C-alpha atoms as an extended CHARMM CRD file, in Angstrom:
* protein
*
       176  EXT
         1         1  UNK       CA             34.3430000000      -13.5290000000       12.4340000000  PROA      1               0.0000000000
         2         2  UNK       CA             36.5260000000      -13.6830000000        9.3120000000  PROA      2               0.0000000000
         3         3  UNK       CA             33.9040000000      -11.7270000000        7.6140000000  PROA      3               0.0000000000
         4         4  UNK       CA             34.3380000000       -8.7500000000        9.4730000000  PROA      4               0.0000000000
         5         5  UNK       CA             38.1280000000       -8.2300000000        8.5430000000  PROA      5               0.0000000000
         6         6  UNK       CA             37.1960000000       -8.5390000000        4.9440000000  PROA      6               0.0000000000
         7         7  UNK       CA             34.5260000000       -6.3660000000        4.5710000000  PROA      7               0.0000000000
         8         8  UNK       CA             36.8460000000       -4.0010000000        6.2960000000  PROA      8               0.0000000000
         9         9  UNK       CA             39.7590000000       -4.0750000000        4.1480000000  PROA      9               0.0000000000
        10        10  UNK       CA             37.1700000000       -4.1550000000        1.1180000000  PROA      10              0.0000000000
        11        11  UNK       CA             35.4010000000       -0.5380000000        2.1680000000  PROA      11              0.0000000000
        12        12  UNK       CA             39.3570000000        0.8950000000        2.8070000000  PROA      12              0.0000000000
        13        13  UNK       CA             39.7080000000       -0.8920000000       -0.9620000000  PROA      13              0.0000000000
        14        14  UNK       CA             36.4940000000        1.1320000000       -2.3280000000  PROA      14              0.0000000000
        15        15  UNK       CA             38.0100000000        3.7900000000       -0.6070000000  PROA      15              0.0000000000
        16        16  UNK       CA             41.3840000000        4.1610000000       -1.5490000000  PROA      16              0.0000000000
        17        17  UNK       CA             40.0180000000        3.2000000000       -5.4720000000  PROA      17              0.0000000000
        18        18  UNK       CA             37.3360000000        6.1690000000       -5.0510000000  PROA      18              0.0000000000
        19        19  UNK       CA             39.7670000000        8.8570000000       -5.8210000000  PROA      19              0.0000000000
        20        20  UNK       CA             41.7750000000        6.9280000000       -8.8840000000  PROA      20              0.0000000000
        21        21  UNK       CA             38.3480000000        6.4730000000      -10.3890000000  PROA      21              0.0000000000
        22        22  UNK       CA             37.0600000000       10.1300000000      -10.2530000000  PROA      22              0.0000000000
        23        23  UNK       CA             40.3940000000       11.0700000000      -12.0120000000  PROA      23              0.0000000000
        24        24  UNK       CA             39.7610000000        8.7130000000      -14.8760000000  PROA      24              0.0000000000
        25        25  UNK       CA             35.7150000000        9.9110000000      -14.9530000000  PROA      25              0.0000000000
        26        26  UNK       CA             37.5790000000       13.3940000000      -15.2070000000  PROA      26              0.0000000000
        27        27  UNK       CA             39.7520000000       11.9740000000      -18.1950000000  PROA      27              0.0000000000
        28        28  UNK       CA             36.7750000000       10.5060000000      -20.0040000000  PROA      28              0.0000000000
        29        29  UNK       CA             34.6350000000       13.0330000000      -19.6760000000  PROA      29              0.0000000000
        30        30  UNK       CA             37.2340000000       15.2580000000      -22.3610000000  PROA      30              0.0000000000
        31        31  UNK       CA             36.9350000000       12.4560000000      -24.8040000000  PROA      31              0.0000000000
        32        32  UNK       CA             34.0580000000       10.4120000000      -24.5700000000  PROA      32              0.0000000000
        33        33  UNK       CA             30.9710000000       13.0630000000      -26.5880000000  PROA      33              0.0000000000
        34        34  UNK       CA             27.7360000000       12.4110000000      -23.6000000000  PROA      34              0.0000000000
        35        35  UNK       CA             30.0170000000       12.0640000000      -20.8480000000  PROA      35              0.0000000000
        36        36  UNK       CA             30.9970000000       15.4350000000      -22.1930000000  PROA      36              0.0000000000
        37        37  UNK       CA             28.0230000000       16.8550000000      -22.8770000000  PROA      37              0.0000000000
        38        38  UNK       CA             26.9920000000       15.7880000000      -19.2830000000  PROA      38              0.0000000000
        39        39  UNK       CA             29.7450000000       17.5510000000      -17.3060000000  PROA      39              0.0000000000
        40        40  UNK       CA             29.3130000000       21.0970000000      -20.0290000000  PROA      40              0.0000000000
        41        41  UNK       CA             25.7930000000       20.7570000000      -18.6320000000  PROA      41              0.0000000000
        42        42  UNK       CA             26.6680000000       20.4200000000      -15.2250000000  PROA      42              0.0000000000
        43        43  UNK       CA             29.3920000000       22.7630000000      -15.2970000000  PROA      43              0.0000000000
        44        44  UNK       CA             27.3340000000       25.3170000000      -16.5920000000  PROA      44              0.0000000000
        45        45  UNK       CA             24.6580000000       24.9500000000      -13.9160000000  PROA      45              0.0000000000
        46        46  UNK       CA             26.7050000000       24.6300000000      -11.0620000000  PROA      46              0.0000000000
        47        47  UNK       CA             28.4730000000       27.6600000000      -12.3780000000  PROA      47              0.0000000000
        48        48  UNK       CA             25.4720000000       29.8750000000      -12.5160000000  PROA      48              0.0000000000
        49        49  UNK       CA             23.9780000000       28.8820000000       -9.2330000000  PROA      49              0.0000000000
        50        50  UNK       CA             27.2090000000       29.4440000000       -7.5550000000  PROA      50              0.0000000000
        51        51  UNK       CA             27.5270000000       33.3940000000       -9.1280000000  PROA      51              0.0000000000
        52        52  UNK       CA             24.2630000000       34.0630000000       -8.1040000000  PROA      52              0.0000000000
        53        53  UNK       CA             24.2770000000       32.6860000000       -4.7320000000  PROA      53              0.0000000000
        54        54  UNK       CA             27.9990000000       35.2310000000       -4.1650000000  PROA      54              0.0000000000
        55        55  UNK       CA             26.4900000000       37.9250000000       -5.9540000000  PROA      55              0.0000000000
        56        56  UNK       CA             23.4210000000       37.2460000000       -3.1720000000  PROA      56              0.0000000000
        57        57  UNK       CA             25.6060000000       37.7260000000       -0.0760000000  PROA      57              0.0000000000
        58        58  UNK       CA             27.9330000000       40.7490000000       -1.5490000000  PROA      58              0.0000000000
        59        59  UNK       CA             24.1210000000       42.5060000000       -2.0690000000  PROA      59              0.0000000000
        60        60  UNK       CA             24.0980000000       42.3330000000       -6.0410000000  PROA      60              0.0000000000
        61        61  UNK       CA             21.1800000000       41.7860000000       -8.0930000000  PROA      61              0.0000000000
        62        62  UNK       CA             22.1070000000       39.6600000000      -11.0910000000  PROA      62              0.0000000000
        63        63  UNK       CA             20.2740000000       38.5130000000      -13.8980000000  PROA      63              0.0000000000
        64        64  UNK       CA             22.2580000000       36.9980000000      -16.0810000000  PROA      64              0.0000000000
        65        65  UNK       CA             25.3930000000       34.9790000000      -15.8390000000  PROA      65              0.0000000000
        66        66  UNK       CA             27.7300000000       35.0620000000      -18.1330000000  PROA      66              0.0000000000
        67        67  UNK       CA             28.3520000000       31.0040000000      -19.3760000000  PROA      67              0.0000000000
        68        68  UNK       CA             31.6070000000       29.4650000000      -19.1080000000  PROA      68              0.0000000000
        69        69  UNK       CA             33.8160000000       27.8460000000      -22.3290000000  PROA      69              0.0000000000
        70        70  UNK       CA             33.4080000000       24.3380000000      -23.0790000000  PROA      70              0.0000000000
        71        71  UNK       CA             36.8210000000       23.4940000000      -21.4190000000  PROA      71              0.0000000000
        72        72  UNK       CA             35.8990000000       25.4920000000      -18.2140000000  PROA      72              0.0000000000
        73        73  UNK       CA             32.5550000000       23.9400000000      -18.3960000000  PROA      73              0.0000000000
        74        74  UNK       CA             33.4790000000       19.9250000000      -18.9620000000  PROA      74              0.0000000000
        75        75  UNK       CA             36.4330000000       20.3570000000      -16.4240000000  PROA      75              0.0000000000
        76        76  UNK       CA             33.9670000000       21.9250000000      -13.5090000000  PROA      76              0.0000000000
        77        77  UNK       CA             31.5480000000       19.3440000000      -14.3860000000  PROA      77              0.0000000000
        78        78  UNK       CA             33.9190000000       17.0180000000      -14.7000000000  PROA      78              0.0000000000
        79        79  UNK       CA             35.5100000000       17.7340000000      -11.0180000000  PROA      79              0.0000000000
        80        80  UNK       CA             31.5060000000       17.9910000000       -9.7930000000  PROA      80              0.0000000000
        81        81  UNK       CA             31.2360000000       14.3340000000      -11.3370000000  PROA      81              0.0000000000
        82        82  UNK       CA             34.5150000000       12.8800000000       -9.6570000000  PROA      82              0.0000000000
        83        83  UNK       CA             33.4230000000       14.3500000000       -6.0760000000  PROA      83              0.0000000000
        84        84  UNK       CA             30.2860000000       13.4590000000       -6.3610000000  PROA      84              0.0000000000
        85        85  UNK       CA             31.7360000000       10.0040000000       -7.1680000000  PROA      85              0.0000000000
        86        86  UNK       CA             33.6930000000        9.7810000000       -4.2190000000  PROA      86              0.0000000000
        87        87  UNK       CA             30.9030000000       11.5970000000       -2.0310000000  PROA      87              0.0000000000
        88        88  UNK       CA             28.6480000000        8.3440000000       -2.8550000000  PROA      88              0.0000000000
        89        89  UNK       CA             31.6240000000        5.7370000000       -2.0910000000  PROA      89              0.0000000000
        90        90  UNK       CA             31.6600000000        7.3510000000        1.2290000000  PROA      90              0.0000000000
        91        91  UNK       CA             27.9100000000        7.1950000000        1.8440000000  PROA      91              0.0000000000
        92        92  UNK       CA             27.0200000000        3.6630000000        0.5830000000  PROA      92              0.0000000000
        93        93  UNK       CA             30.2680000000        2.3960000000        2.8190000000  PROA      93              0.0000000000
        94        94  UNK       CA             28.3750000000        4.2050000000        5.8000000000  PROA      94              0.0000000000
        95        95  UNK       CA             25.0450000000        2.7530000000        4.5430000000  PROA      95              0.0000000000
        96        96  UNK       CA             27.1820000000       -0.9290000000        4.2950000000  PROA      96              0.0000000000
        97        97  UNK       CA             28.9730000000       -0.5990000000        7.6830000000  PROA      97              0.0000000000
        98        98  UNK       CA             25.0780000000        0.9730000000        9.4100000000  PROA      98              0.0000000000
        99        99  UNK       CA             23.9360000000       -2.2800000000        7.7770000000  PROA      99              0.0000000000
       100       100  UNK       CA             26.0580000000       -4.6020000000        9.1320000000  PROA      100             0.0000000000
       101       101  UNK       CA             25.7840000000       -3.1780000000       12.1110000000  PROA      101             0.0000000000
       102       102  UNK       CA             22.1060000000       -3.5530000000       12.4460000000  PROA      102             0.0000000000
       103       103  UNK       CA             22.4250000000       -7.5060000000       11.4030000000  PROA      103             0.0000000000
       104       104  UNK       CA             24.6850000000       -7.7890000000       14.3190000000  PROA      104             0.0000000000
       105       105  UNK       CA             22.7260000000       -6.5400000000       16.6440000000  PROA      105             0.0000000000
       106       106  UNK       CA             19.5800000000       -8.4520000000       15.1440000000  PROA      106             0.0000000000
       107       107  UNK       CA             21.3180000000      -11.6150000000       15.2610000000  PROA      107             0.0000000000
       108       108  UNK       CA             22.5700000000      -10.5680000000       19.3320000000  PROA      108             0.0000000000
       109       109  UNK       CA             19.1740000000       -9.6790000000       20.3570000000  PROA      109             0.0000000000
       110       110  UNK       CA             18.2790000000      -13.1140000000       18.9510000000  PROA      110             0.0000000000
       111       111  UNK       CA             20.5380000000      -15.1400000000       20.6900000000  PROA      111             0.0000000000
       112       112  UNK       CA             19.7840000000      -13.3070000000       23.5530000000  PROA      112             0.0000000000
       113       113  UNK       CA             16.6200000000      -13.8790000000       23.9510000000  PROA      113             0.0000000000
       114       114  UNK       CA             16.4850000000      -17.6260000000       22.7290000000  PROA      114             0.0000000000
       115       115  UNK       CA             19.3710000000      -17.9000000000       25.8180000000  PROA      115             0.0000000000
       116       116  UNK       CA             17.0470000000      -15.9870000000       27.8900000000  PROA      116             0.0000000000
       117       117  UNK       CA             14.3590000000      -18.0360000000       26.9400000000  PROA      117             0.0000000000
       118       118  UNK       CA             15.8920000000      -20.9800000000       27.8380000000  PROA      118             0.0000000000
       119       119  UNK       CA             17.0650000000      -20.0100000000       31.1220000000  PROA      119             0.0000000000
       120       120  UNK       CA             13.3550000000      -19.2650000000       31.6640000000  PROA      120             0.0000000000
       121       121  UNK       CA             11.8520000000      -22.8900000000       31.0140000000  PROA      121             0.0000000000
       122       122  UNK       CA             14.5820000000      -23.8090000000       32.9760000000  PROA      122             0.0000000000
       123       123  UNK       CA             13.4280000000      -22.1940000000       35.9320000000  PROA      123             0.0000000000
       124       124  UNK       CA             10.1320000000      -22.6350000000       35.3830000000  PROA      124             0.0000000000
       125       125  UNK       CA             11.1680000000      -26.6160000000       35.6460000000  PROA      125             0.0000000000
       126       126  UNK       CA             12.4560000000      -25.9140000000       38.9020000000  PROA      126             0.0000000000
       127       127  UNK       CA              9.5060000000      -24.2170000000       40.3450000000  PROA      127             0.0000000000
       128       128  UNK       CA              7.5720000000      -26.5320000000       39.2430000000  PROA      128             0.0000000000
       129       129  UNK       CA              9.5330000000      -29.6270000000       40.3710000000  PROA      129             0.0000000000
       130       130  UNK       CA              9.9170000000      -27.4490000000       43.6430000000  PROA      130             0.0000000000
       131       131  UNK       CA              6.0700000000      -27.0040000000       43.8080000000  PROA      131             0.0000000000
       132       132  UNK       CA              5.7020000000      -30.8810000000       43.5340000000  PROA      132             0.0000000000
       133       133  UNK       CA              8.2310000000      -31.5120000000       46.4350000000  PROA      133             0.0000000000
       134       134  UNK       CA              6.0910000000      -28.8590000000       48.5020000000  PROA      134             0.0000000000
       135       135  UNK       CA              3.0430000000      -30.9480000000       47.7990000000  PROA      135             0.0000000000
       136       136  UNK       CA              4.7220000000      -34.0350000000       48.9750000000  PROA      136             0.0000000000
       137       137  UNK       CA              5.6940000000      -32.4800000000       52.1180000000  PROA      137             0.0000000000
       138       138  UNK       CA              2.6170000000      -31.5240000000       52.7060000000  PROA      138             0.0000000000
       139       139  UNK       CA              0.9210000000      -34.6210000000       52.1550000000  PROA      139             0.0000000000
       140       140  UNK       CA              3.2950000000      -35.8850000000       54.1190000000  PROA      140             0.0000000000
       141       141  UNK       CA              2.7770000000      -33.7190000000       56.7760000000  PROA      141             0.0000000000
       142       142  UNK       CA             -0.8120000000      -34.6390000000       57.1500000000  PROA      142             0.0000000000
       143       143  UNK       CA             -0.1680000000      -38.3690000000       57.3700000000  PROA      143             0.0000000000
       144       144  UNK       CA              2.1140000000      -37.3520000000       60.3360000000  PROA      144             0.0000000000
       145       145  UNK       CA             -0.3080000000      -35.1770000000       61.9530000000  PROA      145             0.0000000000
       146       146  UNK       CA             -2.9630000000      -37.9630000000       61.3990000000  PROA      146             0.0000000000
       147       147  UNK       CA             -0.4860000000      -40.6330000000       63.0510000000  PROA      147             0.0000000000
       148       148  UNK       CA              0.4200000000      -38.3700000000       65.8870000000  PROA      148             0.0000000000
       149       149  UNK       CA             -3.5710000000      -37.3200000000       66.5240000000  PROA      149             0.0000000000
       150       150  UNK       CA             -4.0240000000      -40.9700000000       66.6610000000  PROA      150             0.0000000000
       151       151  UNK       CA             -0.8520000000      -41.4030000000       68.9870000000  PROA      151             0.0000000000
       152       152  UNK       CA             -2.2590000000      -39.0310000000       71.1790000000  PROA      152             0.0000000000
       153       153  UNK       CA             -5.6520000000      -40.5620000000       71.4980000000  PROA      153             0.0000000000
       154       154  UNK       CA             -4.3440000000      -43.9430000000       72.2780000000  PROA      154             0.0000000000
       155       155  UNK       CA             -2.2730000000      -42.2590000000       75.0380000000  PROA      155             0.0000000000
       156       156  UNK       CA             -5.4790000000      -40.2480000000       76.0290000000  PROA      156             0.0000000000
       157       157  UNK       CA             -6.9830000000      -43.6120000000       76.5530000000  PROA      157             0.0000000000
       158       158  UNK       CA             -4.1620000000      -45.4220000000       78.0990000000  PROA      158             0.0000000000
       159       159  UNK       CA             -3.8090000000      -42.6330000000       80.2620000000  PROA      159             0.0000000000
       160       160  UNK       CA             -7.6660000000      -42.5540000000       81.3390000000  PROA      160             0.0000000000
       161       161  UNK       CA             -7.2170000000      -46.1760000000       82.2710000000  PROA      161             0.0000000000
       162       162  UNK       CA             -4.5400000000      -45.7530000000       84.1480000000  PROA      162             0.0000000000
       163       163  UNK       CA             -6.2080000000      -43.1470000000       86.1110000000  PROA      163             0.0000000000
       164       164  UNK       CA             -9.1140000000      -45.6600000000       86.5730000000  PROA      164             0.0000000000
       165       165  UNK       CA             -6.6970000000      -48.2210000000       88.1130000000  PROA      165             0.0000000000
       166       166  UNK       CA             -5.1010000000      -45.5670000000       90.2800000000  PROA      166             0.0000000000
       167       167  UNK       CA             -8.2400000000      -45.0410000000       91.7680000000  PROA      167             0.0000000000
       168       168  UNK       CA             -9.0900000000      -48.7450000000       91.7540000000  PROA      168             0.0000000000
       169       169  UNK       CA             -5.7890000000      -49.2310000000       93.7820000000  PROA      169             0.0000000000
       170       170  UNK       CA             -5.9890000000      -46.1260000000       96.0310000000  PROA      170             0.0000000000
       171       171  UNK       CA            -10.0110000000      -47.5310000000       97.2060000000  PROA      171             0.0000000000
       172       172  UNK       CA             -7.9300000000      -51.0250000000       97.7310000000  PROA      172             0.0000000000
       173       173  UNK       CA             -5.4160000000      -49.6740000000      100.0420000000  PROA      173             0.0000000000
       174       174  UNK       CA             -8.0620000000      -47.8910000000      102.1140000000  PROA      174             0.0000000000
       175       175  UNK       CA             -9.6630000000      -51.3010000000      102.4180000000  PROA      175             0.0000000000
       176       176  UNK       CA             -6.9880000000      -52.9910000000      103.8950000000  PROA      176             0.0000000000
């Protein structure tokens, strides 16, 4: 649990950082020569694509656009650079958070399942303990309708004897 606080307080780190960093790529980009020539380069495109694409909707044909200076160039690119460095910050910390996410859920469905596993041997130690008791009863019900068939055939007999010395005694009496 003491993981998910952190990670937390790390992406509102990353990004509160985000924007402090894009102003210093901004800086760096007027001194440092191929961070410069990066953001002329990216000025300049972005700058052309964006005139043509106005020009487009207001119903011009253009051509040609007209280039910007180097200072109007590195500071567009420059401010292209530091967005698109904060754009990213902002995706990978919703890529991070989607990720950890997904490992939660992995690691619920797991113990889920091993829980609902268990709970199913369990059960299926109860049916079959359950299935063994049935099996006694019946066994034991078959003994018991064995002894009472037998019961009832000795009384069968007793009782066709005493029928036998009913009659004996009923001829008896008629004799004397």
């Amino acid at each position: 649990m003491s993981a998910f606080p952190l990670l937390k307080v790390g992406t509102l780190a990353v990004k509160t950082l985000a924007k402090p960093l894009a102003n210093v790529l901004k800086e760096q980009a007027k001194d440092h020569p191929e961070l410069r020539r990066i953001c002329v380069n990216i000025g300049q495109f972005v700058n052309e694509k964006s005139v043509k694409v106005n020009m487009r909707f207001l119903g011009h044909k253009i051509t040609e656009v007209k280039p910007l200076n180097e200072s109007a160039a590195v500071s567009k690119g420059a401010d292209i650079l530091g967005e698109g460095f904060i754009y990213s910050v902002s995706v990978a910390t919703v890529l991070v958070e989607v990720y950890r996410r997904e490992k939660e859920n992995q690691v619920k469905s797991a113990r889920t399942k091993a829980e609902e596993r268990v709970k199913d041997e369990r059960l299926a130690q109860s049916l079959q303990k359950l299935n063994e008791r049935i099996d006694e009863l019946h066994r034991q019900s078959q003994k018991l309708d064995l002894q009472i068939s037998g019961l009832q055939a000795q009384l069968d007999s007793q009782s066709q004897g005493s029928k036998e010395s009913d009659s004996i005694f009923s001829r008896l009496l008629k004799l004397y």
